[in-house]
PDB file of C-alpha atoms in Angstrom:
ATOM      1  CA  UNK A1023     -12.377  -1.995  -2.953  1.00 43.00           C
ATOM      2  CA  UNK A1024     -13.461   0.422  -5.608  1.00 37.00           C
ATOM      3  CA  UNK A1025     -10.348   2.650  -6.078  1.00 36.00           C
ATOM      4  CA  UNK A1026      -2.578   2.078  -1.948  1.00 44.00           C
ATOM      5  CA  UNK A1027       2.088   3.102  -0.419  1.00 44.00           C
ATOM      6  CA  UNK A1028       0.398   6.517  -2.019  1.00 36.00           C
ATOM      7  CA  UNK A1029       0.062   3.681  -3.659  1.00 40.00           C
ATOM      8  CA  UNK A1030      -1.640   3.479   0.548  1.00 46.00           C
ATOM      9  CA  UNK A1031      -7.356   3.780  -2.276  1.00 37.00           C
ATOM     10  CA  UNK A1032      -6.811   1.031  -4.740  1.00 31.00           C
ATOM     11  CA  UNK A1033      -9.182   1.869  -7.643  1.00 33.00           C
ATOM     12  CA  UNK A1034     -10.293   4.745  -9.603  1.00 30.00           C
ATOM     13  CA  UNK A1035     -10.922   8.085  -8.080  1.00 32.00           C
ATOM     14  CA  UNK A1036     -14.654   7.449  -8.740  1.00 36.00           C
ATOM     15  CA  UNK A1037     -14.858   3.836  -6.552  1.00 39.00           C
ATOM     16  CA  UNK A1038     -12.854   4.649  -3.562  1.00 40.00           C
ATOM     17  CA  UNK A1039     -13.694   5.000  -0.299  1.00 37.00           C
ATOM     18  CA  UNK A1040     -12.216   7.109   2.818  1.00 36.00           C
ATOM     19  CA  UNK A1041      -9.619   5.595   3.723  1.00 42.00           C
ATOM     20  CA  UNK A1042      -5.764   5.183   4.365  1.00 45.00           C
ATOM     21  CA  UNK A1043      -4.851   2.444   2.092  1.00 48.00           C
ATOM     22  CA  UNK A1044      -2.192   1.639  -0.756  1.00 59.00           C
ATOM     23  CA  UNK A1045      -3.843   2.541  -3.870  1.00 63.00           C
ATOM     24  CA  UNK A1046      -2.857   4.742  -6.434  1.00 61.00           C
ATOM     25  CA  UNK A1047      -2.180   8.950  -5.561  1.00 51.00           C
ATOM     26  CA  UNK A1048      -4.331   9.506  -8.168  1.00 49.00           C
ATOM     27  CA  UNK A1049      -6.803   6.843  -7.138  1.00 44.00           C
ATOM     28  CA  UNK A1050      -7.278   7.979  -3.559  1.00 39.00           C
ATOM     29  CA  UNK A1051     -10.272   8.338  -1.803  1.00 37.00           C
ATOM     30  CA  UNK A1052     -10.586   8.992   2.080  1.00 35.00           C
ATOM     31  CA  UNK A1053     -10.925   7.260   5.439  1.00 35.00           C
ATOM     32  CA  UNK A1054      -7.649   5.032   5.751  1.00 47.00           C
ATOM     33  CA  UNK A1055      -4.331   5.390   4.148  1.00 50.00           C
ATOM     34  CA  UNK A1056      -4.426   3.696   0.676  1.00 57.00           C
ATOM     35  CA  UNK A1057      -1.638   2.879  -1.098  1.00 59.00           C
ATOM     36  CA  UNK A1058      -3.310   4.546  -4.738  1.00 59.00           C
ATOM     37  CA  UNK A1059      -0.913   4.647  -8.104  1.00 62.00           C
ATOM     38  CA  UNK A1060       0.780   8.407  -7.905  1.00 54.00           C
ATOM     39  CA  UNK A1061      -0.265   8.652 -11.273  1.00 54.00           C
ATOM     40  CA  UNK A1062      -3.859   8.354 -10.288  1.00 47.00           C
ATOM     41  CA  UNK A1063      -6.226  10.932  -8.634  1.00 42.00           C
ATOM     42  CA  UNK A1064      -9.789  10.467  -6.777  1.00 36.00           C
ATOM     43  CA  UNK A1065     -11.196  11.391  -4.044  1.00 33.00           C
ATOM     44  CA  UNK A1066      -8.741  10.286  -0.965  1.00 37.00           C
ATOM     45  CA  UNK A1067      -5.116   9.436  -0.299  1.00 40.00           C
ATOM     46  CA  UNK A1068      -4.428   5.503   0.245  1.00 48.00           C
ATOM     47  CA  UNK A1069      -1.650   5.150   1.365  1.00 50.00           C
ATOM     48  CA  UNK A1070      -1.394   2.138  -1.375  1.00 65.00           C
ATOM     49  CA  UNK A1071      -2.795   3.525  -4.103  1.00 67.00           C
ATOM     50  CA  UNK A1072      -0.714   4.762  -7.105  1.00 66.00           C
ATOM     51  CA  UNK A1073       0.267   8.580  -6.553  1.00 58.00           C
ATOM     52  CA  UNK A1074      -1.099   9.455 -10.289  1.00 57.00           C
ATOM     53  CA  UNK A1075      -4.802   8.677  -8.924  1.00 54.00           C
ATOM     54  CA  UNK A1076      -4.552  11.512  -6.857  1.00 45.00           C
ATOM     55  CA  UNK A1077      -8.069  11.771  -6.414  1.00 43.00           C
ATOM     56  CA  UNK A1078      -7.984   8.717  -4.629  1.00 41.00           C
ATOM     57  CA  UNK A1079      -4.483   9.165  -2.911  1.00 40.00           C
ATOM     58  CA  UNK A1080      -5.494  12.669  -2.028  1.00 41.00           C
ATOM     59  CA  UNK A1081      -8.991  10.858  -0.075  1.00 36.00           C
ATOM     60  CA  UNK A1082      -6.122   9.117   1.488  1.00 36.00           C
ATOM     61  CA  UNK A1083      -4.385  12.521   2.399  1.00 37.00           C
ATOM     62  CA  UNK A1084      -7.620  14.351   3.334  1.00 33.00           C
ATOM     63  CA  UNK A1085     -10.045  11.802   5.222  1.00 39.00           C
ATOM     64  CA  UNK A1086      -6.770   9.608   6.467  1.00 40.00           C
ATOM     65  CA  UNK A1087      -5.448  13.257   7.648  1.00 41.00           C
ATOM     66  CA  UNK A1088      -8.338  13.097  10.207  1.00 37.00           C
ATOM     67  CA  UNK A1089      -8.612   9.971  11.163  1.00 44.00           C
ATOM     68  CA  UNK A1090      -5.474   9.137  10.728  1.00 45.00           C
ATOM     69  CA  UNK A1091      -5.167  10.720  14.768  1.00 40.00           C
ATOM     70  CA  UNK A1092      -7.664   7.916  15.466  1.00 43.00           C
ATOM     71  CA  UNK A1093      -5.370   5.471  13.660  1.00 45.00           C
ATOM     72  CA  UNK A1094      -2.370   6.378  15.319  1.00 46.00           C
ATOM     73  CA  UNK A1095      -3.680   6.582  19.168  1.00 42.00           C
ATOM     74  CA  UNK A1096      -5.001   2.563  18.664  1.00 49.00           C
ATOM     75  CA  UNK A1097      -2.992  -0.663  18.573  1.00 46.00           C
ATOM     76  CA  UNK A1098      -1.828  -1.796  14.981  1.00 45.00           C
ATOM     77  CA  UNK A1099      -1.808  -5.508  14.840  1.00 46.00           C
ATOM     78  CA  UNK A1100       0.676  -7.014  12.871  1.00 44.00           C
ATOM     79  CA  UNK A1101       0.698  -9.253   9.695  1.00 39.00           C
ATOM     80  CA  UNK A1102       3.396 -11.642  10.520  1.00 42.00           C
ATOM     81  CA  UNK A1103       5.865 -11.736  13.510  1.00 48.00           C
ATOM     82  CA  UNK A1104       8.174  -8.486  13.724  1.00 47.00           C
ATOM     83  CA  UNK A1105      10.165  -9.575  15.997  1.00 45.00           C
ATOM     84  CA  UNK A1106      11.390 -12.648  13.929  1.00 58.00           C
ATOM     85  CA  UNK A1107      14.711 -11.829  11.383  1.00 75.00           C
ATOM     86  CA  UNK A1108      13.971 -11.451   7.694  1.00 86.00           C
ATOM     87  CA  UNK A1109      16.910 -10.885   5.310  1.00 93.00           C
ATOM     88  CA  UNK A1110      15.885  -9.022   2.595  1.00 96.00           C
ATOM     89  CA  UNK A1111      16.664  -9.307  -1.202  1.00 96.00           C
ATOM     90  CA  UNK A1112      17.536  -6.670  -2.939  1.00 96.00           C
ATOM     91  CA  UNK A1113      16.237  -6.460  -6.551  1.00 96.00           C
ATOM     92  CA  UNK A1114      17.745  -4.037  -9.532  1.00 95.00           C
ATOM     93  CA  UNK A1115      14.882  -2.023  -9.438  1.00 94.00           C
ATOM     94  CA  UNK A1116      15.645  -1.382  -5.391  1.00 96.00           C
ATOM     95  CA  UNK A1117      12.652  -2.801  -4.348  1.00 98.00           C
ATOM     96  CA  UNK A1118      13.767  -5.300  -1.714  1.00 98.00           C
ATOM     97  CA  UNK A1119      11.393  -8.066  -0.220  1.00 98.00           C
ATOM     98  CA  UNK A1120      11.737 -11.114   2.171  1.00 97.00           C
ATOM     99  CA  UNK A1121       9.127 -13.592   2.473  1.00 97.00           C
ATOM    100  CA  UNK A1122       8.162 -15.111   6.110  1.00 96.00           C
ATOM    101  CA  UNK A1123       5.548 -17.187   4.856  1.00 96.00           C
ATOM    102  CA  UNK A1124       5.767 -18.799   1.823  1.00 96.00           C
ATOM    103  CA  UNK A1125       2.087 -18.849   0.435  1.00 96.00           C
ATOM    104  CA  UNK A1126       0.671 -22.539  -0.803  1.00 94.00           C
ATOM    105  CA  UNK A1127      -2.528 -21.421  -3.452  1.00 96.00           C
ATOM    106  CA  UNK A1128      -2.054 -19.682  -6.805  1.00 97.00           C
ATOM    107  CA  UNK A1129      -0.513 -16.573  -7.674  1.00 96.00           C
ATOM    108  CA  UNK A1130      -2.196 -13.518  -8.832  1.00 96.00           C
ATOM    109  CA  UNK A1131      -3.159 -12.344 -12.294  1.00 96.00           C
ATOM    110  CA  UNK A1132      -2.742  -9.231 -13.769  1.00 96.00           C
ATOM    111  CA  UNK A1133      -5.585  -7.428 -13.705  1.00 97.00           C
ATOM    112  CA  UNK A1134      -7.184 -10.045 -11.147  1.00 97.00           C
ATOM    113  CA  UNK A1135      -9.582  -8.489  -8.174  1.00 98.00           C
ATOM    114  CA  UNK A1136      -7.401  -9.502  -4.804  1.00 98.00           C
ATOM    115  CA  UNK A1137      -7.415  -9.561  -1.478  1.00 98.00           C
ATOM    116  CA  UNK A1138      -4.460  -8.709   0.852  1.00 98.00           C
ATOM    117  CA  UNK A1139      -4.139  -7.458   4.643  1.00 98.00           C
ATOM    118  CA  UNK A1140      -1.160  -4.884   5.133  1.00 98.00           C
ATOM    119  CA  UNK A1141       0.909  -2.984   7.681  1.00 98.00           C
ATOM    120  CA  UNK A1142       2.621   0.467   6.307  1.00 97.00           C
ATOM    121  CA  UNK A1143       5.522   1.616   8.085  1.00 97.00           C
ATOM    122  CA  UNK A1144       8.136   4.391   7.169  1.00 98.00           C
ATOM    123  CA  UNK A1145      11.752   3.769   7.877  1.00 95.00           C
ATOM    124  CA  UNK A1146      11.750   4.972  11.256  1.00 95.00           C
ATOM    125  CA  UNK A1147       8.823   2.227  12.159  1.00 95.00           C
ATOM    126  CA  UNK A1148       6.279   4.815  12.244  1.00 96.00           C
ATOM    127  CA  UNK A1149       2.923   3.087  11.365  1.00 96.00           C
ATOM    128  CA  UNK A1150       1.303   5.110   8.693  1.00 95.00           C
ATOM    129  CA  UNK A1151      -1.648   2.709   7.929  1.00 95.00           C
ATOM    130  CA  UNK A1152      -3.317  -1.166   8.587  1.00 96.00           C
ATOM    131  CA  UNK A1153      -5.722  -2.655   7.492  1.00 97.00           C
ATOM    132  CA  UNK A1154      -5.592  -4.902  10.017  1.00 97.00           C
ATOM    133  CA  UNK A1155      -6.313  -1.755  12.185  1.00 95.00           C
ATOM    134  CA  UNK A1156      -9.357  -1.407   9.896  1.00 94.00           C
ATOM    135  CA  UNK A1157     -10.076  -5.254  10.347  1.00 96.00           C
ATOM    136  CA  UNK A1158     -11.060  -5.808   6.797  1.00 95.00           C
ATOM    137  CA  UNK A1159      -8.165  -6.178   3.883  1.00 97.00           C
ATOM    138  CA  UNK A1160      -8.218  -4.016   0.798  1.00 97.00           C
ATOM    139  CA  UNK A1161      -9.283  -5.314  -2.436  1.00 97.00           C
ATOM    140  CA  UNK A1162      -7.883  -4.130  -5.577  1.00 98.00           C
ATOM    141  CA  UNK A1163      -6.855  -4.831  -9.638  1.00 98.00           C
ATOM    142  CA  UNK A1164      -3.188  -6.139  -9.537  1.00 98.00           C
ATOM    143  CA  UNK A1165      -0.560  -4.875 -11.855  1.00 97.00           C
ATOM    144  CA  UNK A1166      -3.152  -2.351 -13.518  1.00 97.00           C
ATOM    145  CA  UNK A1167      -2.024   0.963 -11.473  1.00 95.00           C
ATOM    146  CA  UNK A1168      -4.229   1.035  -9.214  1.00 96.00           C
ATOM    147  CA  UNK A1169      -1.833   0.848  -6.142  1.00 96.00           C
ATOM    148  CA  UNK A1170       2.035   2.352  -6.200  1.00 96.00           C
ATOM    149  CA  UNK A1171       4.651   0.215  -8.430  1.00 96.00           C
ATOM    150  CA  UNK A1172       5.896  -1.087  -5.357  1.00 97.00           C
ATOM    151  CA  UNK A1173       2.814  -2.964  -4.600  1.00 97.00           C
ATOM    152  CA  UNK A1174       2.281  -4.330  -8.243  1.00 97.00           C
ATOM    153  CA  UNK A1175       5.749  -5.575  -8.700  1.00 97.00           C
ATOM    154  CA  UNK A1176       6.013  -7.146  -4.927  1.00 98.00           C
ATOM    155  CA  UNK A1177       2.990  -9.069  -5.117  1.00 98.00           C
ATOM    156  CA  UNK A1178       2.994  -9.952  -9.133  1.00 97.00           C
ATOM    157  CA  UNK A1179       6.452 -10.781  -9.404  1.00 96.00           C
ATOM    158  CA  UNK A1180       8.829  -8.925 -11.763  1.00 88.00           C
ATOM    159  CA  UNK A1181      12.665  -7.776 -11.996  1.00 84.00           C
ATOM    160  CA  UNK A1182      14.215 -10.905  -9.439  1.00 89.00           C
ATOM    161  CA  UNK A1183      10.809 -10.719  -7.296  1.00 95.00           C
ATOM    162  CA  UNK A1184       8.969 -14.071  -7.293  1.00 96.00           C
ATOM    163  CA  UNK A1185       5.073 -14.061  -7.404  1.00 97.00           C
ATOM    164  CA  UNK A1186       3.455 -13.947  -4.720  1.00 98.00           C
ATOM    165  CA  UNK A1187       1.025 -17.260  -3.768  1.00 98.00           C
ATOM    166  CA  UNK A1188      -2.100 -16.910  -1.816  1.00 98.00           C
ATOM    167  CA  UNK A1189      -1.771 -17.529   1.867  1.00 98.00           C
ATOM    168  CA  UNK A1190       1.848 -15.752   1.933  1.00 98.00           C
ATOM    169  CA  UNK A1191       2.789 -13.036   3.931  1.00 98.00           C
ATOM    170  CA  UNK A1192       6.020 -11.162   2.476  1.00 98.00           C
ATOM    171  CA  UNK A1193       8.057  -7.560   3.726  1.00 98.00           C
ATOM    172  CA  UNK A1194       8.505  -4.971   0.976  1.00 98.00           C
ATOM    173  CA  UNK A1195      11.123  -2.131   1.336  1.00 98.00           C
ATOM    174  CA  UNK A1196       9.738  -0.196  -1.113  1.00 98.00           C
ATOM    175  CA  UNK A1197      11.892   2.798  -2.480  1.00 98.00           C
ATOM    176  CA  UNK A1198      10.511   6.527  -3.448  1.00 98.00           C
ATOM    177  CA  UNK A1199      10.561   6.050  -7.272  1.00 97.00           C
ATOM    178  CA  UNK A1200       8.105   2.898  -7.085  1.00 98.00           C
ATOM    179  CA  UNK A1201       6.071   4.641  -4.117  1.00 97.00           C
ATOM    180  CA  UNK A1202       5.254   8.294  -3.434  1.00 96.00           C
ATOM    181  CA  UNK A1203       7.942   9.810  -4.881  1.00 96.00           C
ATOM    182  CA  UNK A1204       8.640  13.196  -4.397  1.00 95.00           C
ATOM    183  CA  UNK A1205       5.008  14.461  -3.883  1.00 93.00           C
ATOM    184  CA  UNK A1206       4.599  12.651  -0.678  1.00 95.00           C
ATOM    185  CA  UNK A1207       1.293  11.144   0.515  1.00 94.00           C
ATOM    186  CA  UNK A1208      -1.778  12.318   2.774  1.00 93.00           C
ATOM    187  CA  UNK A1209      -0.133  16.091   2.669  1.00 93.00           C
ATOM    188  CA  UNK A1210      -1.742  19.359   4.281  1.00 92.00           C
ATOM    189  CA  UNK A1211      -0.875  22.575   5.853  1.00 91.00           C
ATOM    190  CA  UNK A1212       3.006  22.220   5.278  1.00 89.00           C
ATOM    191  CA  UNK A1213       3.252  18.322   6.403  1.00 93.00           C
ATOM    192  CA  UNK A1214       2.648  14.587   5.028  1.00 94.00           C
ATOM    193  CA  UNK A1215       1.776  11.419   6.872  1.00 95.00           C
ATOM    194  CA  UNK A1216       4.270  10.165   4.008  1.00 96.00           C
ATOM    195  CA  UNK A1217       6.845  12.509   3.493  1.00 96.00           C
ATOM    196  CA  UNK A1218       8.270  13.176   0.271  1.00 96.00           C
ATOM    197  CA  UNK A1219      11.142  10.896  -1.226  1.00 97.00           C
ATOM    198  CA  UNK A1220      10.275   8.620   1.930  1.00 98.00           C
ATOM    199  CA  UNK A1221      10.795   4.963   1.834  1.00 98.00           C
ATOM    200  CA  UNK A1222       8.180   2.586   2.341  1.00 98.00           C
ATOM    201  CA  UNK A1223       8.113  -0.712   4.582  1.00 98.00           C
ATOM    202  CA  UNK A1224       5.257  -2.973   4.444  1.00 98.00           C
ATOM    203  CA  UNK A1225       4.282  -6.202   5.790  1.00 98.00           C
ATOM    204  CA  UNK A1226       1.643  -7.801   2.857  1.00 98.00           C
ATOM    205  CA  UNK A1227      -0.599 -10.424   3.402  1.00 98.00           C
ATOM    206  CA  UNK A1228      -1.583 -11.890   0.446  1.00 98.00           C
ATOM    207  CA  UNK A1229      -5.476 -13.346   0.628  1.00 98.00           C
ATOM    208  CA  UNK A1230      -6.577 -14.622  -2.622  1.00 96.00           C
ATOM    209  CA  UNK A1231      -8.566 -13.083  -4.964  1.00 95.00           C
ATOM    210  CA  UNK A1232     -11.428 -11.233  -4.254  1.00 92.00           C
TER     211      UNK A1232
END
């Protein structure tokens, strides 16, 4: 992926594509949800990408606006089992995670090309964006930016979070300050798919490097 909870596009404004993912806000580009770095900016809103690439999280806003009515009238298939308990563990930072599958290859590098499947959920289970939905993962620099601090730190491993390994699947509670913050993600005419201050739930499949 060439761009994120957003944070929701994944790389710089100038590689993403449409969709809602978890790349940086300022990273965003359009067609899914990216979860972009809010300190990014392209040409969508990921839900993943990091809210300063707005250019990116805004594609995530703008072309995950539309189809985002698409997204949300299909089935979203699920990373790991929801209906089995996970306790999670709160960290300093308040960025909680639990893992359900403990992953068995090697854990990521900073500034590594990966791979990872995701489910983004707000806190009343509202599915904002899949990839799964999308059937293809996201791919995307860890720890650079390029997807919201929640991301970075879940999967790399920092402040009482353990790395990651490939092959694991882990739930992240991420909280406003390491998502979206108070801009909010994928926002237009007066309302957000990811409202301002809004806490972020995903389920993260981590794949391997890219």
């Amino acid at each position: 992926m060439n761009s994120l909870l957003f944070s929701l596009g994944i790389r710089s404004p100038t590689h993403h594509k449409p969709s809602i993912t978890i790349l940086n806000s300022h990273t965003v580009e359009s067609s899914s949800i990216k979860i972009p770095n809010p300190q990014y900016k392209s040409q969508s809103v990921p839900v993943i990408e990091n809210p300063n690439l707005l250019s990116r999280r805004e594609a995530l806003g703008i072309g995950f606006s539309f189809g985002i009515l698409q997204f949300l009238s299909q089935p979203h298939p699920a990373s790991a089992d929801e209906s089995a308990s996970c306790e999670f563990t709160v960290t300093p930072s308040g960025l909680a995670y639990c893992d359900q599958v403990v992953g068995y290859g090697p854990q990521a590098v900073k500034g590594q090309l990966i791979k990872a499947h995701y489910v983004g959920k707000l806190e009343d289970g509202k599915v904002f964006d899949s990839s799964y939905n999308r059937g293809k993962p996201i791919s995307f620099r860890i720890g650079v930016g390029e997807v919201i601090k929640g991301w970075d730190q879940g999967i790399l491993g920092v402040d009482g979070v353990p790395a990651m390994l490939a092959g694991g699947k882990r739930k992240l509670r991420i909280p406003p300050e390491l998502g979206y913050g108070m801009r909010g993600a994928g926002c237009k005419g007066g309302t957000c798919i990811i409202p301002p201050d809004s806490v972020l739930l995903f389920d993260v499949e981590f794949i391997g490097k890219a």
